[in-house]
Coordinates of C-alpha atoms in Angstrom, one line a residue:
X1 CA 58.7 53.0 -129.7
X2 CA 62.2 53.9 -129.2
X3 CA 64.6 51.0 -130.0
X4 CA 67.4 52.9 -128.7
X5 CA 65.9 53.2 -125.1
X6 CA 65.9 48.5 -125.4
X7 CA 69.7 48.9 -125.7
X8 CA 69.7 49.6 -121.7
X9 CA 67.1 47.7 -120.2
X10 CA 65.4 44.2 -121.4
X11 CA 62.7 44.3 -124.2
X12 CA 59.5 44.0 -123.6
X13 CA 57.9 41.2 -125.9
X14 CA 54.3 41.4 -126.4
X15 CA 52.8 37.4 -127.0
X16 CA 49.3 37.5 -128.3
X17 CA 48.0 33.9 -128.4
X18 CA 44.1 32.3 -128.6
X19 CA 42.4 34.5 -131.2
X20 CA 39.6 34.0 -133.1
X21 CA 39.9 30.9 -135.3
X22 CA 39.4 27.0 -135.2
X23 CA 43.1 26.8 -134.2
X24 CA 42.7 28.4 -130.5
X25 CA 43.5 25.5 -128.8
X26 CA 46.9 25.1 -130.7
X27 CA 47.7 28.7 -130.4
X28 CA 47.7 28.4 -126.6
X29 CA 50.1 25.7 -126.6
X30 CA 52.4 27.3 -128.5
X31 CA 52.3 30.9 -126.8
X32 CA 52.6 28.8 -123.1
X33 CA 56.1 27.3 -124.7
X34 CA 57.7 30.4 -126.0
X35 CA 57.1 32.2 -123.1
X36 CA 58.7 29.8 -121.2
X37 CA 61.7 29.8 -123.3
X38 CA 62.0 33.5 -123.6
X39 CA 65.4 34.7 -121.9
X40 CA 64.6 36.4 -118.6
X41 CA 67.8 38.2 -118.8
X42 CA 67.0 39.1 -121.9
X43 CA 63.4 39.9 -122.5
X44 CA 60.3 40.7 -120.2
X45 CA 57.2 39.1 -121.7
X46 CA 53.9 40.6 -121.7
X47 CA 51.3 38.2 -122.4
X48 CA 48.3 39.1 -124.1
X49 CA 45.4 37.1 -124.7
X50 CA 42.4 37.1 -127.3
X51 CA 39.7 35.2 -126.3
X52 CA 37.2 33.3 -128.8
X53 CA 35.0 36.3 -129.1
X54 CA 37.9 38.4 -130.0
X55 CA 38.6 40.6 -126.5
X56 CA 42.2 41.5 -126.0
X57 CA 43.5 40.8 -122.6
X58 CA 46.8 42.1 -120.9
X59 CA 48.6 39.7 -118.7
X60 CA 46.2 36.9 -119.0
X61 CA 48.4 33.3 -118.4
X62 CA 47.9 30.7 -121.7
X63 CA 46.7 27.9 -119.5
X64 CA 44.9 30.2 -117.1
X65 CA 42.8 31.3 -120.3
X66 CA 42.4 27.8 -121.5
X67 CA 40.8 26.7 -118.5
X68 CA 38.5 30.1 -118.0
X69 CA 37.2 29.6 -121.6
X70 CA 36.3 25.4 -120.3
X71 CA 34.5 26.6 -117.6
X72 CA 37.0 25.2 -115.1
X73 CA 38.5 28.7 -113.3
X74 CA 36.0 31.7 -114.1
X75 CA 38.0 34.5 -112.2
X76 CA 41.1 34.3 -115.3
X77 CA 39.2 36.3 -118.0
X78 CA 37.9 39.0 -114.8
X79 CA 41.3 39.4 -113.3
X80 CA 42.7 40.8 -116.8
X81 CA 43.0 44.0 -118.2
X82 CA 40.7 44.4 -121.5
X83 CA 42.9 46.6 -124.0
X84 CA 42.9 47.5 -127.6
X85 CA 45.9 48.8 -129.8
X86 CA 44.7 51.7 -131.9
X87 CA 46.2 52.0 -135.1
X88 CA 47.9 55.3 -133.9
X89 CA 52.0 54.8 -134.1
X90 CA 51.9 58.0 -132.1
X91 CA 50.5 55.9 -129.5
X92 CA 52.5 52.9 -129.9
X93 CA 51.4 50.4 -127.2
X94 CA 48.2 48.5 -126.0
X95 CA 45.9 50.8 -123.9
X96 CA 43.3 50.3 -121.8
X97 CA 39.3 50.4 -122.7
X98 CA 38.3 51.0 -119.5
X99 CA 39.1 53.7 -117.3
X100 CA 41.8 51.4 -114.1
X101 CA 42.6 52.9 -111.1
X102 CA 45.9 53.5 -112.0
X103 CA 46.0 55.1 -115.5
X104 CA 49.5 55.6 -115.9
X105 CA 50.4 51.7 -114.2
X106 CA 47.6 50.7 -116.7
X107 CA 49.9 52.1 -119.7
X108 CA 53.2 50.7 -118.4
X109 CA 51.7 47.3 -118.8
X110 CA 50.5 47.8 -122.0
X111 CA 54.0 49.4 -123.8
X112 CA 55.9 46.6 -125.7
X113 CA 58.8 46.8 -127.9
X114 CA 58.1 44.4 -130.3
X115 CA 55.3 41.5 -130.4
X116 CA 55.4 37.4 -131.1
X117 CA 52.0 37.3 -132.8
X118 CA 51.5 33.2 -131.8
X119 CA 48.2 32.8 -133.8
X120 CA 47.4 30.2 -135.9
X121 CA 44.6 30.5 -138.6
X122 CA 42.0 33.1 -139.4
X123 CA 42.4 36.9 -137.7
X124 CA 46.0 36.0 -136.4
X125 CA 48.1 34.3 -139.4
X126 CA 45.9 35.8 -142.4
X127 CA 47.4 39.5 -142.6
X128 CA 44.8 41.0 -140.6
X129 CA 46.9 41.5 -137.3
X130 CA 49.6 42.1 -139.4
X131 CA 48.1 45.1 -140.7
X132 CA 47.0 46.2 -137.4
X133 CA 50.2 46.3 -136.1
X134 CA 52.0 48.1 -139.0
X135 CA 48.8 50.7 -138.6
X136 CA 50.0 50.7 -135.1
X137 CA 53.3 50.9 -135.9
X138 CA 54.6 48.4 -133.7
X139 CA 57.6 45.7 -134.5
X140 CA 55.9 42.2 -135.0
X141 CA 57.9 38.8 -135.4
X142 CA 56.9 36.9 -138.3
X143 CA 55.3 37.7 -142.3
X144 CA 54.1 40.6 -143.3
X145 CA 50.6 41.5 -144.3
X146 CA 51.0 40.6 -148.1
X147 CA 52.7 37.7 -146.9
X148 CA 50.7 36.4 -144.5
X149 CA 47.5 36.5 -146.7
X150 CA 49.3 34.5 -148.9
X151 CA 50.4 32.0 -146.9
X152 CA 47.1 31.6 -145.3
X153 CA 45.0 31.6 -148.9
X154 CA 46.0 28.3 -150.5
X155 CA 44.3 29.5 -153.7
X156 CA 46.6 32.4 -154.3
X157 CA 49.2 30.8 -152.7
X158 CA 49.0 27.8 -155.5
X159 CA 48.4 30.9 -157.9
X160 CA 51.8 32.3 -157.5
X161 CA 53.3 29.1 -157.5
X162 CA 52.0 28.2 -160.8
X163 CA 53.3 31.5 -162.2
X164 CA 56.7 31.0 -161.2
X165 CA 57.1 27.1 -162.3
X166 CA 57.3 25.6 -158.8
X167 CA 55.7 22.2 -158.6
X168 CA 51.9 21.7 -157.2
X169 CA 49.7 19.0 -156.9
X170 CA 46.9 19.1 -159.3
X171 CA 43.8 20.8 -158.1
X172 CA 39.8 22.5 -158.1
X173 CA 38.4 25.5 -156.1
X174 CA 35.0 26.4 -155.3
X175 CA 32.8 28.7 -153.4
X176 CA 30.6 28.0 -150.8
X177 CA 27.9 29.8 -152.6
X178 CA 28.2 27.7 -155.5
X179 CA 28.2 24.5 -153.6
X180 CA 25.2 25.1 -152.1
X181 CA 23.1 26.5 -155.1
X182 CA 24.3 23.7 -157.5
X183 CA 26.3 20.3 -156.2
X184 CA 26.2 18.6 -159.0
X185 CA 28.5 20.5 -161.7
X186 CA 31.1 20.7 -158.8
X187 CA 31.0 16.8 -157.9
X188 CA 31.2 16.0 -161.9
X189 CA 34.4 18.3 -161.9
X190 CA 36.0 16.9 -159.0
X191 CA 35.3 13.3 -160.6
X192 CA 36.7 14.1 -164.1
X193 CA 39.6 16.2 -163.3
X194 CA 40.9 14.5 -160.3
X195 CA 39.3 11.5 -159.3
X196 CA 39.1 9.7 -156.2
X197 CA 40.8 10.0 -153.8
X198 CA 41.4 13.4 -153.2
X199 CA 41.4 15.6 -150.6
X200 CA 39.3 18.6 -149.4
X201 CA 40.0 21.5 -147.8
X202 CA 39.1 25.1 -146.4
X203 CA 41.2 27.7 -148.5
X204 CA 41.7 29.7 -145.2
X205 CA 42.9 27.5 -142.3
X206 CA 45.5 25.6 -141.0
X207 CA 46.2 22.7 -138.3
X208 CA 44.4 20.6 -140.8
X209 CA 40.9 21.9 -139.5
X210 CA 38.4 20.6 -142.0
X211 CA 40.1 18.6 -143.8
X212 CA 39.0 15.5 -145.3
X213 CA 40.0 13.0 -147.9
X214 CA 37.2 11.4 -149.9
X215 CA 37.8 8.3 -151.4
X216 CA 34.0 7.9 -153.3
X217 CA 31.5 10.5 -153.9
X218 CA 29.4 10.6 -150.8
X219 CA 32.6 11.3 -148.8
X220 CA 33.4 13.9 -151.0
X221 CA 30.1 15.4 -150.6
X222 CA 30.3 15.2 -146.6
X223 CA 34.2 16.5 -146.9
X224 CA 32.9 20.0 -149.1
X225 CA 29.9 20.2 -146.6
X226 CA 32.3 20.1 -143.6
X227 CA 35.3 22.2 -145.2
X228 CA 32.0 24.8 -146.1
X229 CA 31.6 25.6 -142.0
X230 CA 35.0 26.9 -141.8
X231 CA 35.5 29.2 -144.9
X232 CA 33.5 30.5 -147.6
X233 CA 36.3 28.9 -150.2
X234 CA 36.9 25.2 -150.8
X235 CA 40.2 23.7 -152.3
X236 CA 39.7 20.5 -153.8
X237 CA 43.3 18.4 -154.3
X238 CA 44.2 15.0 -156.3
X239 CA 45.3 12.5 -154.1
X240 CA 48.7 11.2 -154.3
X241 CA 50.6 8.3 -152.5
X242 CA 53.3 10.3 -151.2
X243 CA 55.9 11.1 -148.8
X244 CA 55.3 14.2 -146.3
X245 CA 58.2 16.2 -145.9
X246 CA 58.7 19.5 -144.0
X247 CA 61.6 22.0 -144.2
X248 CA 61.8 25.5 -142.1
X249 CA 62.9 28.5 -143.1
X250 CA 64.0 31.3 -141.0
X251 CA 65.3 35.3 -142.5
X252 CA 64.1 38.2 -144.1
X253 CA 65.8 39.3 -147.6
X254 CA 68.6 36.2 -147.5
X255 CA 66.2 33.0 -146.1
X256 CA 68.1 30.2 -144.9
X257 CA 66.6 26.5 -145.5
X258 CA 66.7 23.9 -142.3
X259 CA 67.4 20.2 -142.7
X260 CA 64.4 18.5 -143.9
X261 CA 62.0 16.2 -141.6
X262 CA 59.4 13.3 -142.8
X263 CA 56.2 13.3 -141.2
X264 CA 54.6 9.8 -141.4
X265 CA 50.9 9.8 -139.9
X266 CA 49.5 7.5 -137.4
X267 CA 46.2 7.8 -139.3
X268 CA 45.6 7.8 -143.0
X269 CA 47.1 11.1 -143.5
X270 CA 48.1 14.0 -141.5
X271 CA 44.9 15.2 -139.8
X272 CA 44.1 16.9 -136.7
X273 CA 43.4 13.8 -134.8
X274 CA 46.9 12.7 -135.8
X275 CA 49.0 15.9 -135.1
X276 CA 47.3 17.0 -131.8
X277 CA 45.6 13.8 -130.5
X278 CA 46.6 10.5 -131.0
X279 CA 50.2 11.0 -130.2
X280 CA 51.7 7.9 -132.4
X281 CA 53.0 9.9 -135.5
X282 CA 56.3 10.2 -136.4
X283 CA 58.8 12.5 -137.1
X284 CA 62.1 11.4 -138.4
X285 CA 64.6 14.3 -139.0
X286 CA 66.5 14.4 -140.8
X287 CA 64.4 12.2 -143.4
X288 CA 66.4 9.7 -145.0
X289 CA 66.8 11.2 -148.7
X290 CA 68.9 11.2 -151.4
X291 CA 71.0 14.6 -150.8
X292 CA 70.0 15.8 -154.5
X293 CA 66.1 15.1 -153.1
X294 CA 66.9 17.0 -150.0
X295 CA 69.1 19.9 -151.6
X296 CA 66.3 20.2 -154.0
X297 CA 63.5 20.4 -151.0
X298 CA 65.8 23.1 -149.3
X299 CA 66.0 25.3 -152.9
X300 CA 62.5 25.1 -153.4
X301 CA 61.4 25.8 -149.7
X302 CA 63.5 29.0 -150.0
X303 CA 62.0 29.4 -154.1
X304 CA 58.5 29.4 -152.3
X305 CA 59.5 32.1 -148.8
X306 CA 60.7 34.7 -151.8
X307 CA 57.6 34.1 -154.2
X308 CA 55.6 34.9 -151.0
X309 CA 57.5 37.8 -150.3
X310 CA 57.1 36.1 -146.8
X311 CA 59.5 37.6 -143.4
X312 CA 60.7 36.1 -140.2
X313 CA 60.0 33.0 -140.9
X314 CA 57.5 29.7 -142.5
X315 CA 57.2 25.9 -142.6
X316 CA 57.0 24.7 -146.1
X317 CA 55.4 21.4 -146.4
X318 CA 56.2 19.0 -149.4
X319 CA 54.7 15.7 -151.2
X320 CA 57.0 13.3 -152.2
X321 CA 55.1 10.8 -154.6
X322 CA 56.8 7.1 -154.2
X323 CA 55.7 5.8 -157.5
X324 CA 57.7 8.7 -159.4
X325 CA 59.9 10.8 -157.1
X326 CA 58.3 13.9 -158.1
X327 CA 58.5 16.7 -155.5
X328 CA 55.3 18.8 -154.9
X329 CA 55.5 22.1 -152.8
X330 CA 52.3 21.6 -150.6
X331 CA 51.7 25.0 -148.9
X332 CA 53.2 26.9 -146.8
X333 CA 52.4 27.8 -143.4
X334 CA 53.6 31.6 -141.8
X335 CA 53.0 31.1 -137.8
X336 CA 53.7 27.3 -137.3
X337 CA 53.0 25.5 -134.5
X338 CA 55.7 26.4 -131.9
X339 CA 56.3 24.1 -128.8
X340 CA 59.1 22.8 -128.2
X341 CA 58.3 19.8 -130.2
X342 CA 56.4 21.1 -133.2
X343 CA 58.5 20.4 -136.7
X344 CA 59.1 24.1 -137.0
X345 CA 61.8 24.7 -134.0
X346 CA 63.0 20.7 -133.9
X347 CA 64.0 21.1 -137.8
X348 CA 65.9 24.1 -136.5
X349 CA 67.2 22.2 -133.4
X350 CA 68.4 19.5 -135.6
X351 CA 70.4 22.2 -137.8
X352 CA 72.1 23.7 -134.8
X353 CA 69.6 26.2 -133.5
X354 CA 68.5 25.6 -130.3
X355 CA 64.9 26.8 -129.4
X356 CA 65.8 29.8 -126.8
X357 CA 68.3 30.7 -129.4
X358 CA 65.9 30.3 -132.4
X359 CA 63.6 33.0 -130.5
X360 CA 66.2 35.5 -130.2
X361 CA 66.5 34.8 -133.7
X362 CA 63.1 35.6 -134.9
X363 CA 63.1 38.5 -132.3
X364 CA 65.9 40.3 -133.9
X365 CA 64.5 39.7 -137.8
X366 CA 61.4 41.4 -136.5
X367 CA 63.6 44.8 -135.2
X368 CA 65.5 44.6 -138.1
X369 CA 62.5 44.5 -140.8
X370 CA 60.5 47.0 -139.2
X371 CA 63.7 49.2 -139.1
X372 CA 64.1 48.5 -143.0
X373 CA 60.6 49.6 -143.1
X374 CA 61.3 53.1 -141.4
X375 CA 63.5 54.3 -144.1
X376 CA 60.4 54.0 -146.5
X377 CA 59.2 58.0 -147.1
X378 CA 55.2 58.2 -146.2
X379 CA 55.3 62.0 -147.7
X380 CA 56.5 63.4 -150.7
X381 CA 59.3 65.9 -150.8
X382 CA 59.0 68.5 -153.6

């Protein structure tokens, strides 16, 4: 793809949204507001659509896919292109996997300039697309491979934390294999190392899909069960009474920190009932903080974007425990959610970015990485 050839007509931003993961619904909503909010003088977007069984789709509409995959307008999924993007950068764009009418109209639609990658969760925010793409070539907003399987593995992710001294919430993980031969070591573990309550988790997933927090033994056994469906790794956490905070960050080498923003939960904690749902939780930004509490939230959100070796940008969620004022890094997360009011783009609307311009933003940090990444030799000169 020839950045050059942008300079004199708009880019052509490829967003992928749905995808194969537990946090399809989500995804949608976010893709349907950034391609709203996408400057039409600037950019032309180029929607492309996985549905749940993994088929890549040019031109198919959020909403429209949405309501095809509820049964409620059949003739969205048909009216698509199906396409694929080989891991060829000599190729370079989406092409088709059936033979259209039109070849050459077929592989118009398909070029794009750079992609938004709007996936949340497994096959999307996990470094799999990622490395597809840089296979492919092709400029992507957002972390890189390494980065993104970090971000989506909170084992590892907790791993690297530890190393470098950053603060974590005490914690247990186990596999699904061992769960199932054996229970009973696992609950013992959990009961002597953490206590109750604690909550329960898949390693690899997002949106708070899965989770569960147990406050006696035969909830904990239900939450590891449930958590089990959705990943083959379980993450066990001590329960703390706590604060939620959230702070965005947004660059490549030199990461800049937003203001910070409270969640407080209309259920007992943050769920997926509560964030999608029920529609009564709050977000207070900024959160009312000491400015040494909040200076220190913005130090170790950026601490945690570099230790990831993460790109573009990430939401870094923090506990706040009331009874000692000890800050906890939580996780991070690589491909937030993204409507117009998610805590990702309002932190960054309350900092002075507005969300069009907050796009451009990420846009641009995508061109300039994968340029970066072009001066990197791939043959050795003798």
């Amino acid at each position: 793809m020839q950045h050059s050839q942008a300079k004199t007509r708009k880019l052509r931003v490829g967003v992928i949204f749905g995808g194969r993961s537990g946090e399809h619904e989500v995804s949608i909503a976010s893709a349907t507001s950034i391609i709203e909010h996408l400057d039409p003088n600037k950019y032309e977007v180029v929607p492309i659509a996985i549905t749940q069984e993994g088929r890549w789709l040019l031109g198919a509409d959020p909403q429209r896919l949405l309501a095809a995959e509820t049964g409620q307008e059949r003739t969205a999924l048909s009216e698509s292109l199906a396409v694929a993007l080989p891991g060829d950068p000599t190729v370079g764009h989406l092409v088709p996997l059936n033979q259209p009418e039109n070849v050459g109209q077929a592989l118009e639609a398909g070029r794009v300039d750079v992609i938004f990658p709007v996936l949340h969760g497994t096959y999307g925010e996990d470094g799999t697309l990622q490395g597809l793409l840089e296979m492919a070539g092709v400029p992507y907003v957002g972390c890189g491979v390494l980065g993104s399987a970090l971000g989506m593995d909170k084992e590892k992710m907790k791993m690297v934390f530890q190393a470098l001294g950053l603060p974590i919430v005490d914690y247990l993980v186990y596999r699904r294999h061992d769960w199932e031969r054996d229970p009973a070591p696992i609950i013992a573990a959990v009961e002597a190392r953490l206590g109750y309550p604690c909550f329960v988790k898949p390693v690899n997933l997002g949106s708070s899909v899965g989770v569960s927090k147990a406050h006696n033994r035969q909830e904990l056994e239900q939450a590891i069960t449930l958590a089990a469906e959705y990943d083959r790794k379980i993450i066990v956490e001590r329960g703390i009474d706590c604060r939620e905070l959230e702070c965005a960050v947004l660059g490549n080498d030199e990461p800049l920190a937003s203001v910070v923003g409270e969640i407080i939960p209309s259920n007992e904690f943050y769920d997926y009932r509560a964030k999608y749902i029920d529609n009564r939780s709050q977000i207070v930004i900024p959160a009312d903080l000491p400015q040494e509490t909040a200076e220190l939230v913005r130090h170790y959100a950026v601490q945690a974007f570099l230790a990831l070796d993460l790109s573009g940008l990430a939401r870094v969620d923090f506990f706040l425990e009331k009874a000692s004022g000890q800050l906890y890094i939580n996780e991070v997360n690589t491909m937030p959610g993204f409507t117009t009011i998610s805590m990702y783009p309002k932190l960054w609307q309350a900092s002075g970015l507005p969300y069009e311009q907050l796009l451009d933003r990420l846009i641009e940090l995508a061109l300039e990485r994968h340029t970066d990444q072009q001066r990197n030799r791939t043959r050795l000169q003798l």
